[in-house]
mmCIF file of C-alpha atoms in Angstrom:
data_model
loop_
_atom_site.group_PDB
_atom_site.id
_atom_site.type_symbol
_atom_site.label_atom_id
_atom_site.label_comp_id
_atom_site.label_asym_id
_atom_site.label_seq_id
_atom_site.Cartn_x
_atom_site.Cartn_y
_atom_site.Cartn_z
ATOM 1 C CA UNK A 1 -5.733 26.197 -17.591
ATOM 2 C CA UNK A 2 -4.452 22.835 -16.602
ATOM 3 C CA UNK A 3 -6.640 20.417 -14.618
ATOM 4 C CA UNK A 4 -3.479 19.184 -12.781
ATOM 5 C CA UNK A 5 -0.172 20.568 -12.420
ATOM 6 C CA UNK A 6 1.991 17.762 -12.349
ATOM 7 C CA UNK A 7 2.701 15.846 -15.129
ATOM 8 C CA UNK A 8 1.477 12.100 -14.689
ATOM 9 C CA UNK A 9 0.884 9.171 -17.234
ATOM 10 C CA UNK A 10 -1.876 9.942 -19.573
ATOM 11 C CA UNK A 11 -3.323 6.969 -17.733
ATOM 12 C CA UNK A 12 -4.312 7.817 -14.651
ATOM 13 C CA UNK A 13 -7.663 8.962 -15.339
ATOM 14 C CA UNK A 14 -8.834 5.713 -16.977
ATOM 15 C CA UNK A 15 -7.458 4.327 -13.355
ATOM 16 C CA UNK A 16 -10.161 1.992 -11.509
ATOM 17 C CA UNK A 17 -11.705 3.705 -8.440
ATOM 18 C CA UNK A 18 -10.750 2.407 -5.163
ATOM 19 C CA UNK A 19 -12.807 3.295 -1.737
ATOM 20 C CA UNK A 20 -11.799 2.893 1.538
ATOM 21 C CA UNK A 21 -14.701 3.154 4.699
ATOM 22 C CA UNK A 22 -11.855 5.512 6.564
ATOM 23 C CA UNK A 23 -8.978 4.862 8.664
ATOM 24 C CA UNK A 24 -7.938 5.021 12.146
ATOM 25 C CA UNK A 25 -4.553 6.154 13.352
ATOM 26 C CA UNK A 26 -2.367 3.551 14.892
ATOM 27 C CA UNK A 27 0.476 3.380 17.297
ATOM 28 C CA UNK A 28 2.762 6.505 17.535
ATOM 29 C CA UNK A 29 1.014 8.267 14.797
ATOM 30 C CA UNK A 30 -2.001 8.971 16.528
ATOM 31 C CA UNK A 31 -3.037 12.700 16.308
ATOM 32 C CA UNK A 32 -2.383 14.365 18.811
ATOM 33 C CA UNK A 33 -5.616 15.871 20.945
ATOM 34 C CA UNK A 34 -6.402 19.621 20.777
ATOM 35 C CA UNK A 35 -8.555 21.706 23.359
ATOM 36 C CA UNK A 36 -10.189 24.361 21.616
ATOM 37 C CA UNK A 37 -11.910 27.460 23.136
ATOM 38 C CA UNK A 38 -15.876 27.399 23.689
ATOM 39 C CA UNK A 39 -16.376 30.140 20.541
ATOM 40 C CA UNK A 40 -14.576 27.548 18.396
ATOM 41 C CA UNK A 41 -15.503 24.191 16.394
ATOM 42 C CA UNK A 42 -13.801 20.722 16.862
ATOM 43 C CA UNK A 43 -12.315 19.908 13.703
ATOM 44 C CA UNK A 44 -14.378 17.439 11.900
ATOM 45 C CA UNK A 45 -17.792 18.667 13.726
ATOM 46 C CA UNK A 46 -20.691 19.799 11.992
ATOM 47 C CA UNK A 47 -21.562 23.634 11.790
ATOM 48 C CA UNK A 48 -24.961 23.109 13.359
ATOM 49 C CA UNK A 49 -23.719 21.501 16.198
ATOM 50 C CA UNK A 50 -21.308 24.170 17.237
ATOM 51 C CA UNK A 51 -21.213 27.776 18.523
ATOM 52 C CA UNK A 52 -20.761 29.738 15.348
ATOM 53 C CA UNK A 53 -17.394 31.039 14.347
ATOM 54 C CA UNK A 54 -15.871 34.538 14.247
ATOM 55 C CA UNK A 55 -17.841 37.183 11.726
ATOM 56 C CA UNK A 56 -17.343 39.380 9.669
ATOM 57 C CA UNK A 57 -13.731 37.411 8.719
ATOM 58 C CA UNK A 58 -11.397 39.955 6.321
ATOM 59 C CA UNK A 59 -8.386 37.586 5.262
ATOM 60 C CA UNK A 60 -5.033 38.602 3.522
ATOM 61 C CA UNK A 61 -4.293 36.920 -0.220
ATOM 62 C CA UNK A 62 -2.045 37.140 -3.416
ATOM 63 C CA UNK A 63 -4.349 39.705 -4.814
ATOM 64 C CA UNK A 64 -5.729 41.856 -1.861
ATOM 65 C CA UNK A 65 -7.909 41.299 1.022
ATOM 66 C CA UNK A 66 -11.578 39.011 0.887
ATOM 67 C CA UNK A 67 -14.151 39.693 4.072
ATOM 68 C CA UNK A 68 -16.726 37.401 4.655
ATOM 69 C CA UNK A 69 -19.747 38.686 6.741
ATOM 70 C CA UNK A 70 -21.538 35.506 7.952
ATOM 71 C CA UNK A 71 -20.789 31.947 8.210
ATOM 72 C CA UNK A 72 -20.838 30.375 4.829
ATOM 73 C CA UNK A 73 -23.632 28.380 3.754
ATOM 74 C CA UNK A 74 -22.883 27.565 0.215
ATOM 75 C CA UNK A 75 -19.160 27.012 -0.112
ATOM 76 C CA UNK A 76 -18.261 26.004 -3.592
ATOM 77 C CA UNK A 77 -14.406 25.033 -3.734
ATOM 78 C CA UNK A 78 -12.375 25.694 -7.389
ATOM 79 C CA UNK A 79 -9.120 24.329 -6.311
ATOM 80 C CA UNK A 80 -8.119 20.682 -6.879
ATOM 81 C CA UNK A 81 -7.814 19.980 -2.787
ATOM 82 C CA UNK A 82 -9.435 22.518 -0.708
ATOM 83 C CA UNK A 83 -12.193 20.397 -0.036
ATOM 84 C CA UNK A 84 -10.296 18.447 2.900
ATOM 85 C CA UNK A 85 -9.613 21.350 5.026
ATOM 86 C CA UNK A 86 -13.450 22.662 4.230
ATOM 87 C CA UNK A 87 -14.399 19.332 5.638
ATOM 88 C CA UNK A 88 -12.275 19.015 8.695
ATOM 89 C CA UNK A 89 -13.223 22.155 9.826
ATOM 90 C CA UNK A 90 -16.733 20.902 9.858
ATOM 91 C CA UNK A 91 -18.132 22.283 6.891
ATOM 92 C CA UNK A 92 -19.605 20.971 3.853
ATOM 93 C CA UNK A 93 -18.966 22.357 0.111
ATOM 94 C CA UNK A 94 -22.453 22.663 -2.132
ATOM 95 C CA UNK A 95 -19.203 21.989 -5.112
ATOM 96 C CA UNK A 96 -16.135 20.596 -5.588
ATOM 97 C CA UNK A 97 -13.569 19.972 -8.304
ATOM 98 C CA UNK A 98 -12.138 16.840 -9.934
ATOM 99 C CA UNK A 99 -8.753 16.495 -10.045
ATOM 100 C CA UNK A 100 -8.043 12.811 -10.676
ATOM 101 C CA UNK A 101 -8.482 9.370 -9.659
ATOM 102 C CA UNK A 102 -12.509 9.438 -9.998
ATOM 103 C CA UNK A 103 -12.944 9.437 -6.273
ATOM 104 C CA UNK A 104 -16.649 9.635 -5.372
ATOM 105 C CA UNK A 105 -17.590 13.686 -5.481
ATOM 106 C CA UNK A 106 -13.974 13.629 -5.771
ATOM 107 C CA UNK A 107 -13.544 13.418 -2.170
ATOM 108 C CA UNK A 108 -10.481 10.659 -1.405
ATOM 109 C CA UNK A 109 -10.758 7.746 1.214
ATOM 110 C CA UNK A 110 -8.862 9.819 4.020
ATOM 111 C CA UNK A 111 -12.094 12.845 3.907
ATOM 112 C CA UNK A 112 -14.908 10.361 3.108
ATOM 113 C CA UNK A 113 -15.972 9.850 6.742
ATOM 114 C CA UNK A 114 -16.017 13.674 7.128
ATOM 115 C CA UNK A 115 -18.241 14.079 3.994
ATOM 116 C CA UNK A 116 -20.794 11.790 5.187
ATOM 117 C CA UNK A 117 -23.914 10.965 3.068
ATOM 118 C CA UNK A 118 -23.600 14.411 1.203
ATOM 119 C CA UNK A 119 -23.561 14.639 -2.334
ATOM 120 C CA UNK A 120 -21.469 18.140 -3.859
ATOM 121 C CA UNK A 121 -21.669 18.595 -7.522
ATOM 122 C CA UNK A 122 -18.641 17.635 -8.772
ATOM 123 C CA UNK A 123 -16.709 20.367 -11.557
ATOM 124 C CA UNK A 124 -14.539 20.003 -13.811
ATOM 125 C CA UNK A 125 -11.197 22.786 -14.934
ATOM 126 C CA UNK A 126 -10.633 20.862 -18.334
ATOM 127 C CA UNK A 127 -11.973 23.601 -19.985
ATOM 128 C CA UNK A 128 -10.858 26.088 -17.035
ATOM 129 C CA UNK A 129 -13.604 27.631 -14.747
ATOM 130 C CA UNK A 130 -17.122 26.590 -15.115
ATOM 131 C CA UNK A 131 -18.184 30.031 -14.410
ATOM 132 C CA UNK A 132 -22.306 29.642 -15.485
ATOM 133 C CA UNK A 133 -22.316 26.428 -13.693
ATOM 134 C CA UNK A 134 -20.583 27.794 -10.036
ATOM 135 C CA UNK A 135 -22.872 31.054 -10.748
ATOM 136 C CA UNK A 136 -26.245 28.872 -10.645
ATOM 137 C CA UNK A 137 -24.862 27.142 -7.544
ATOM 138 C CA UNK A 138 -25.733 30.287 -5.609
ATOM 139 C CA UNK A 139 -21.797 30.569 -3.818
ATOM 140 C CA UNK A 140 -21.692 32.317 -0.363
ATOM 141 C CA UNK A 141 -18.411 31.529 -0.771
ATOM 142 C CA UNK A 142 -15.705 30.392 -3.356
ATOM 143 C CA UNK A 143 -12.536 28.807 -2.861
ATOM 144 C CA UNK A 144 -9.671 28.325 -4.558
ATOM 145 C CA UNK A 145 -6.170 28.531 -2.814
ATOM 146 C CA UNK A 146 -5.144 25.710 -4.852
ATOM 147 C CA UNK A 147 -6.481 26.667 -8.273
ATOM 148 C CA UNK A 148 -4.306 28.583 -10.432
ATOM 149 C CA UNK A 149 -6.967 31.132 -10.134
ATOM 150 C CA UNK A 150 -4.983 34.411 -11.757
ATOM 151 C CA UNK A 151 -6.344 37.932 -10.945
ATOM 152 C CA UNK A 152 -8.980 38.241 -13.973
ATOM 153 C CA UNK A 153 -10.362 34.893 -12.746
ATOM 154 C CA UNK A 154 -10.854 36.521 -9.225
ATOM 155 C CA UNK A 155 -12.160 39.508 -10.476
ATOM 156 C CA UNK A 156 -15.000 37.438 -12.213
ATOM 157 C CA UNK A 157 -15.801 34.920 -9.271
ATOM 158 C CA UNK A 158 -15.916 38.132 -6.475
ATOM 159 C CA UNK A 159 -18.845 39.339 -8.265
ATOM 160 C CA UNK A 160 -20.414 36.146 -7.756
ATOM 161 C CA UNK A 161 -19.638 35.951 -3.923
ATOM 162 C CA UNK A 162 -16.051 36.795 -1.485
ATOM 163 C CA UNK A 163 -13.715 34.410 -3.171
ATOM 164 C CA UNK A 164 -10.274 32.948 -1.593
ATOM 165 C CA UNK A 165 -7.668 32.815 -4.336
ATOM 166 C CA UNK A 166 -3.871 32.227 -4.021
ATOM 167 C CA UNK A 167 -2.011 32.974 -0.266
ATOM 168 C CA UNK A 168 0.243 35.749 0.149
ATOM 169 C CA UNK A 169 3.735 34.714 -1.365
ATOM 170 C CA UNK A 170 2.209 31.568 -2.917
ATOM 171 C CA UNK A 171 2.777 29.404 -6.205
ATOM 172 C CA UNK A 172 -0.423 28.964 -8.325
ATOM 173 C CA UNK A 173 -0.712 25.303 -7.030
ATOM 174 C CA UNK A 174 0.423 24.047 -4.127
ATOM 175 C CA UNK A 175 1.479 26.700 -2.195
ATOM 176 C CA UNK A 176 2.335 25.440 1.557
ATOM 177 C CA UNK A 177 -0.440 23.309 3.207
ATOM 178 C CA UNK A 178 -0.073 25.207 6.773
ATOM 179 C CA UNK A 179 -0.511 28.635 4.172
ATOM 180 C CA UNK A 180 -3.501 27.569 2.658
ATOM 181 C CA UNK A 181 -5.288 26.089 5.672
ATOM 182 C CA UNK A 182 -4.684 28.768 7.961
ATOM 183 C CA UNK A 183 -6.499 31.111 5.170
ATOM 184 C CA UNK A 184 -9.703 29.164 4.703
ATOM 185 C CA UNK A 185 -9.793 28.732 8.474
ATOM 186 C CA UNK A 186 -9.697 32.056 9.213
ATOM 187 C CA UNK A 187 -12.223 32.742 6.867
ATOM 188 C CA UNK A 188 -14.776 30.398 7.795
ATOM 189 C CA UNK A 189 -14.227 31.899 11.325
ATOM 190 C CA UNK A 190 -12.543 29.093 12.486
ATOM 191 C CA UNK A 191 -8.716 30.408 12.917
ATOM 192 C CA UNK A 192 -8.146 28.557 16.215
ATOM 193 C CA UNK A 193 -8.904 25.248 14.923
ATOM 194 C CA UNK A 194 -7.293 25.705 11.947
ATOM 195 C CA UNK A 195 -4.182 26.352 14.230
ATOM 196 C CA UNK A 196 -5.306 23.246 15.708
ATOM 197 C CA UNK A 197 -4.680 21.229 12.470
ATOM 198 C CA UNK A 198 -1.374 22.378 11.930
ATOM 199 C CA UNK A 199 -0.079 21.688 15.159
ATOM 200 C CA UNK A 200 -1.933 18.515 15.633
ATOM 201 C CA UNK A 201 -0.196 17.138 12.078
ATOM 202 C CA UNK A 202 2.641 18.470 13.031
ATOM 203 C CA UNK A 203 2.840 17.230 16.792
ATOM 204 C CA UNK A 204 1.982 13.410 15.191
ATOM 205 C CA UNK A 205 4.878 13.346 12.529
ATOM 206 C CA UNK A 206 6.926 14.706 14.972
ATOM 207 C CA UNK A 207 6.226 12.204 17.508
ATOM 208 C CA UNK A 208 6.701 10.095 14.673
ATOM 209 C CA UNK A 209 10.157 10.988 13.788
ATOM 210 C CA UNK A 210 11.198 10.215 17.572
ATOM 211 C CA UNK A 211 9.872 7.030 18.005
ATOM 212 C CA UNK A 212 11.744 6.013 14.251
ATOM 213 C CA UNK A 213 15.143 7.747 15.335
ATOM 214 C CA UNK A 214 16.842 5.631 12.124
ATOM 215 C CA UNK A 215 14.866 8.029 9.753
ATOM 216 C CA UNK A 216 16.635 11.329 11.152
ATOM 217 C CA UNK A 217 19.425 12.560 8.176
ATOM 218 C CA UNK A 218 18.394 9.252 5.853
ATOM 219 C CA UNK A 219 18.731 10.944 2.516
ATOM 220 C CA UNK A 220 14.842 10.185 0.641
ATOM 221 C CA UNK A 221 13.971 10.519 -3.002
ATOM 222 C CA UNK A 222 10.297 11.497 -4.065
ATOM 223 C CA UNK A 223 9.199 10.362 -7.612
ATOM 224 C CA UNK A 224 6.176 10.248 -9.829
ATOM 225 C CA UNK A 225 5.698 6.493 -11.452
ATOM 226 C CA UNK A 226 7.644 6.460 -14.726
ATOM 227 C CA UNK A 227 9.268 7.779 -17.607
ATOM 228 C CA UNK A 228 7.322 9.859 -19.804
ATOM 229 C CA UNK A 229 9.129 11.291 -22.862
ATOM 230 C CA UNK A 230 12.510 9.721 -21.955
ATOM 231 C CA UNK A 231 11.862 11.576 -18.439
ATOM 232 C CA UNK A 232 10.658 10.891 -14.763
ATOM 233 C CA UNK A 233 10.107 13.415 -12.803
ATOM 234 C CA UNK A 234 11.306 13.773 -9.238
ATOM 235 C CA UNK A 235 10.359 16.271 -6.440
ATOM 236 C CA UNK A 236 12.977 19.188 -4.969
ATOM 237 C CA UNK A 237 12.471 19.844 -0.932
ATOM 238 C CA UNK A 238 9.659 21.704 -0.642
ATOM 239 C CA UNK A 239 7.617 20.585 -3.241
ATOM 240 C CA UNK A 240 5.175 18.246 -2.111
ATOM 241 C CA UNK A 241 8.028 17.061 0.146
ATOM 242 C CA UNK A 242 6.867 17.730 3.837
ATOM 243 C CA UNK A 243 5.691 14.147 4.187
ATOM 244 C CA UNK A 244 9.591 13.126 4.522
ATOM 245 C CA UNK A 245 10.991 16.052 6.478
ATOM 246 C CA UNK A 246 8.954 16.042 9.090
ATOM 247 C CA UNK A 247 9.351 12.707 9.552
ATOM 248 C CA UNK A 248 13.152 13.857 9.586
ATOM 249 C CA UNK A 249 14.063 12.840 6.472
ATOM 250 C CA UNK A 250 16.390 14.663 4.565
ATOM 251 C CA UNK A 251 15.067 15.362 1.276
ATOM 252 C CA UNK A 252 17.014 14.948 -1.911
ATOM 253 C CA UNK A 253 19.355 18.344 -2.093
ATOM 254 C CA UNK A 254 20.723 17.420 -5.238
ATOM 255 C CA UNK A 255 17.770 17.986 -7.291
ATOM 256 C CA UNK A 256 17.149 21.476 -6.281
ATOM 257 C CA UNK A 257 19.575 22.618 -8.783
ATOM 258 C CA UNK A 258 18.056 20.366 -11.441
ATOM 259 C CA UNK A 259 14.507 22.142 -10.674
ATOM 260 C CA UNK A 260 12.742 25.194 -11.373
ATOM 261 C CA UNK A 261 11.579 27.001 -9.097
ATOM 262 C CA UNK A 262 8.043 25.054 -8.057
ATOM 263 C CA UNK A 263 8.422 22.247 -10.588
ATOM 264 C CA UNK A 264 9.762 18.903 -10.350
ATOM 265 C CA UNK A 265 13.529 18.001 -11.679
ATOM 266 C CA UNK A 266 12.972 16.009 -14.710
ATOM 267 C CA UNK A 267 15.556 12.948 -14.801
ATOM 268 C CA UNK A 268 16.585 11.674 -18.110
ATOM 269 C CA UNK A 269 17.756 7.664 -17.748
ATOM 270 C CA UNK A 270 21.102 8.464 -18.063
ATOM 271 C CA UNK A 271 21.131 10.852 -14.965
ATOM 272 C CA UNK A 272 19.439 7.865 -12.372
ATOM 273 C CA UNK A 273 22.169 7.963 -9.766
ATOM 274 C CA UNK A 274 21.473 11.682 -8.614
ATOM 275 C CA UNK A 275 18.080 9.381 -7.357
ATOM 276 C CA UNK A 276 20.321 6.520 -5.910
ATOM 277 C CA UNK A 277 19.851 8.434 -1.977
ATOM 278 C CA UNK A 278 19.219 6.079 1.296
ATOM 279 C CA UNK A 279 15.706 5.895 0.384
ATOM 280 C CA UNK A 280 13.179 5.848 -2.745
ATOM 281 C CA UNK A 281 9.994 6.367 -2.704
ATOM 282 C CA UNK A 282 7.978 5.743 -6.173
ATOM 283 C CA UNK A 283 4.060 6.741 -6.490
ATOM 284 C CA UNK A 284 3.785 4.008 -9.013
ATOM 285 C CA UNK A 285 0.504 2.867 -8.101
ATOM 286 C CA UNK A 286 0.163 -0.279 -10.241
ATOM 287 C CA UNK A 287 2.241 -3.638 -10.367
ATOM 288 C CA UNK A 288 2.593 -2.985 -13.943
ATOM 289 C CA UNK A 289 4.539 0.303 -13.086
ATOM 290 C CA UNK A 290 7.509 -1.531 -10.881
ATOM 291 C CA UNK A 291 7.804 -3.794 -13.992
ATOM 292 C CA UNK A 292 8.249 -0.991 -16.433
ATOM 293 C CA UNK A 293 10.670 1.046 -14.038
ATOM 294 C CA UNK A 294 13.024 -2.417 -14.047
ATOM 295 C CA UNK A 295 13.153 -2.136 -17.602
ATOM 296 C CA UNK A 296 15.756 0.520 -17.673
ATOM 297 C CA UNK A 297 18.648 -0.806 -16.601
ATOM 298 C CA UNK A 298 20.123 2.232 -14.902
ATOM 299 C CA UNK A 299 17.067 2.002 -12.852
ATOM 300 C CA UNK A 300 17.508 -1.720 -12.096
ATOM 301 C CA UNK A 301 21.270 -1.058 -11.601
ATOM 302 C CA UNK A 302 20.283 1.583 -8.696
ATOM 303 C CA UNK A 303 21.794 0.597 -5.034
ATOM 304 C CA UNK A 304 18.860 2.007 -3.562
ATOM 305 C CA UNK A 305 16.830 -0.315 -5.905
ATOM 306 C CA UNK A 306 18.787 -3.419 -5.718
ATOM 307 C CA UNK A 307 19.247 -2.921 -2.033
ATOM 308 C CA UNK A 308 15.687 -3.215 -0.761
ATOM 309 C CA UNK A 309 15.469 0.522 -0.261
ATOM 310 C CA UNK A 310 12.456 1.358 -2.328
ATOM 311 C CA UNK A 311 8.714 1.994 -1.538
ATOM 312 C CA UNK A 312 6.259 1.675 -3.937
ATOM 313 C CA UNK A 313 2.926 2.788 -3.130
ATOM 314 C CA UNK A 314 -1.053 2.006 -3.829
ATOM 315 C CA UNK A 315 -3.016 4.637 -6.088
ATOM 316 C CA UNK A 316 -4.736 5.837 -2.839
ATOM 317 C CA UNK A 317 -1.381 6.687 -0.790
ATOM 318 C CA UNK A 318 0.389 8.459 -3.999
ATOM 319 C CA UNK A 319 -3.114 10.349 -3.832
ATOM 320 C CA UNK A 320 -2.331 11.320 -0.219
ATOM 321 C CA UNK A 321 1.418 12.416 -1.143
ATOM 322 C CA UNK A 322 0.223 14.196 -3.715
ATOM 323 C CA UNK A 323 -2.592 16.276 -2.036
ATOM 324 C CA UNK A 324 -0.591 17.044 0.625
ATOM 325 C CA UNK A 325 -3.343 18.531 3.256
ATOM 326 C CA UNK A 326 -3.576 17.845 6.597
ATOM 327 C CA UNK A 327 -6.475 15.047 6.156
ATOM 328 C CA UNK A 328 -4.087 13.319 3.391
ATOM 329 C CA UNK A 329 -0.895 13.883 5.364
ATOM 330 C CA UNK A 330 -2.458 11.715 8.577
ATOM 331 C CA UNK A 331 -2.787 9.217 6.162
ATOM 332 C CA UNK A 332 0.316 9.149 4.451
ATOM 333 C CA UNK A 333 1.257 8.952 8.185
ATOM 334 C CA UNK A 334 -0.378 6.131 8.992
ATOM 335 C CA UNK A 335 0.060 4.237 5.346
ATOM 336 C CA UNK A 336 3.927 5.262 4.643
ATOM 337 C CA UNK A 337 5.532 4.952 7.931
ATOM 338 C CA UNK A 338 5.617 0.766 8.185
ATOM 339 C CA UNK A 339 6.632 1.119 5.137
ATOM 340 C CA UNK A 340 9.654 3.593 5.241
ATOM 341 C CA UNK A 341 10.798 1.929 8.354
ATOM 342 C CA UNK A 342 11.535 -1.869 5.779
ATOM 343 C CA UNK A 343 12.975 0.593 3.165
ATOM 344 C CA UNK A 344 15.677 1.875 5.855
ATOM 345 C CA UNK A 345 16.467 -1.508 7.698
ATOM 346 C CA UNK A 346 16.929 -2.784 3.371
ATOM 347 C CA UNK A 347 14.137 -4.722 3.928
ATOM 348 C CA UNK A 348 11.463 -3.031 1.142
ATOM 349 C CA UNK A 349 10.169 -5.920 -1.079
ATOM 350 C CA UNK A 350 9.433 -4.844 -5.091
ATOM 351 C CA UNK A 351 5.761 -4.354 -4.458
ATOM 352 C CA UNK A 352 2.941 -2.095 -4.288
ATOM 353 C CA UNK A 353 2.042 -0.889 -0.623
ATOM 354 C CA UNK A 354 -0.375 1.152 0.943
ATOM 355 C CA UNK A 355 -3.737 0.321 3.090
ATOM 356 C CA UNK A 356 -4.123 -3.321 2.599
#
C-alpha cells in the first residue's frame, strides 16, 4: 500500500519541519459566518462543550452502509488527511497517520490551533495498516475516507469498531473534499455543520473570486516541484484542482487528455508548452527547486515563466494544496491569493512564497 499517492521527490521526507502558531483570515477571504441549530456543534468547538450530536448515525460508503450508535470517543483516523475535518468539527482523534512533511502528530499549521495541547499517536502505512497497533488503541471509531482502504481492509478494521472507508463513487485517495466531509460529519452526528463547512469554504472563495474579477477564465497550471525520471507531473481539473476553480480559474483542459483517470499528466521536457497557460503555479517548496526547474531550458524558455506569471510556493502552502480539506483550503485562501493576483498582473518574482 503506498504511504502517499502522488509521486514527489524522494526528498521530501528528510524536509525540515516548519510550525506556524495558526493563521487568521484577512480581507475578502474571511470565512464566511454560519448559524447552526441548537442540537448542533460550532465547527471547531469541543464535544464537551456542546449539545451532543445526532445518534445512532447509519452513513452510505463504497462498500455498504457503517452505523454508529453513540458519539465517538476514541476516533482513530487511517487516511492521510481526515484528521482536519475530525478536528473542525470539534473532535479529537486518540490516532492519526503520517503522511509527510513530519508535522507535529502530523497535524499541519492550518489544524494546529484546533488540536490544542493533545497528543494522538501518530501511525504509519509504510508497511500498510498497523492493524495490532489501531486494535490496542481501543477505536470507537475508524476512519479512513482517504486511505486506500480496499474491502478486505474494511472487513478487518469493522471487527475492531464501525469504520468509514471510501465515499460512494470515490477514488481510493482523494475522492472530493465536500464527499468526504459530508460523510464523517454525518457520522459523528454532526451533518449540519459539516454542511456548514462546505458552504462556508465555498461562500469565502467565492467572495474571493468577485473581489479578484481578473482571475475569472485566466487559464492556471498546477504542478508538483520537478522532474523526476525525465518527468514532472502536472494536475488535470479535478484533481486536487478546486483551489483554482473556485477562485474562477480555469484549470488546464489540455492535460485531461494527457491523464488517467485520477492521476496526474506526466510531462516529459520536450512537451513544456502544453504548461505555458496564463498562470503557473509550482509546489516547489525550496529555493533550490526554482533553480533546478531553470535548468531545462524549455522550462526557462516558457512565456508564462519568463513573463512573471509563476508562483512558487513554501513547503507549508504546497501542503495545503495538496491536502485539499476545508481547514487547508482556508489557508491556501489566505496564503495563495496575494500571490495569484502578482502572477496575473506579470508581476510574480522567481521566489518561494507562502506565510512569511
Amino acid at each position: 500500500m503506498p504511504s502517499r499517492p502522488f509521486a514527489r521527490s524522494s526528498a521530501e521526507f528528510t524536509r525540515r519541519s516548519a510550525l506556524l502558531t495558526g493563521f487568521s483570515l484577512a480581507g475578502g477571504t474571511l470565512l464566511a459566518a454560519c448559524g447552526s441549530g441548537s442540537d448542533e456543534r460550532v465547527p471547531g468547538d469541543s464535544p464537551a462543550s456542546t449539545a451532543p450530536g445526532n445518534f445512532p448515525a447509519t452513513v452510505q460508503h463504497r462498500f455498504g452502509e457503517t452505523t454508529v450508535e453513540a458519539e465517538p470517543k476514541r476516533i482513530v483516523v487511517v487516511g492521510l488527511s481526515e484528521q482536519d475535518i475530525v478536528l473542525e468539527l470539534g473532535f479529537t482523534p486518540v490516532a492519526v497517520t503520517e503522511w509527510y512533511g513530519e508535522q507535529p502528530y502530523a497535524v499541519w499549521p492550518w489544524a494546529q490551533k484546533l488540536l490544542g495541547d493533545a497528543e494522538p499517536t501518530v501511525l504509519s502505512t509504510a508497511d500498510g495498516f498497523e492493524y495490532e497497533k489501531i486494535a490496542s488503541l481501543q477505536p470507537d471509531l475508524i476512519i479512513g475516507t482517504n486511505s486506500g482502504m480496499k474491502e478486505s481492509d474494511y472487513e478487518k478494521f469493522s471487527k475492531m469498531a464501525p469504520t468509514l472507508p471510501g465515499v460512494v463513487g470515490g477514488t481510493d485517495y482523494f475522492s472530493p473534499w465536500e464527499d468526504q466531509t459530508l460523510l464523517i460529519a454525518k457520522a459523528l452526528g454532526q451533518e449540519k455543520v459539516g454542511q456548514n463547512l462546505v458552504e462556508s469554504t465555498k461562500d469565502a472563495y467565492a467572495q474571493a473570486a468577485e473581489a479578484n474579477p481578473e482571475f475569472a477564465g485566466k487559464v492556471a497550471t498546477f504542478s508538483q516541484n520537478g522532474f523526476y525520471d525525465g518527468l514532472i507531473y502536472v494536475y488535470p481539473p479535478g484533481l486536487g484542482t478546486d483551489f483554482l476553480s473556485m477562485l474562477g480559474f480555469t484549470v488546464n483542459p489540455d492535460l485531461t487528455e494527457l491523464a488517467k483517470p485520477g492521476e496526474q499528466a506526466a510531462i516529459s521536457s520536450e512537451r513544456l508548452d502544453v504548461i505555458d497557460t496564463d498562470v503557473l503555479v509550482i509546489a516547489a517548496e525550496e529555493a533550490e527547486d526554482i533553480a533546478t526547474l531553470e535548468k531545462v531550458p524549455t522550462y526557462a524558455a516558457l512565456g508564462v515563466v519568463k513573463e512573471q506569471r509563476t508562483v512558487y510556493t513554501d513547503p507549508i502552502l504546497s501542503g495545503a494544496m495538496y491536502f485539499v480539506t476545508p481547514a487547508s483550503l482556508k489557508y491556501v485562501l489566505e496564503h495563495l491569493t496575494p500571490a495569484l493576483k502578482k502572477a496575473v498582473a506579470g508581476e510574480s518574482p522567481a521566489e518561494i512564497t507562502g506565510a512569511a
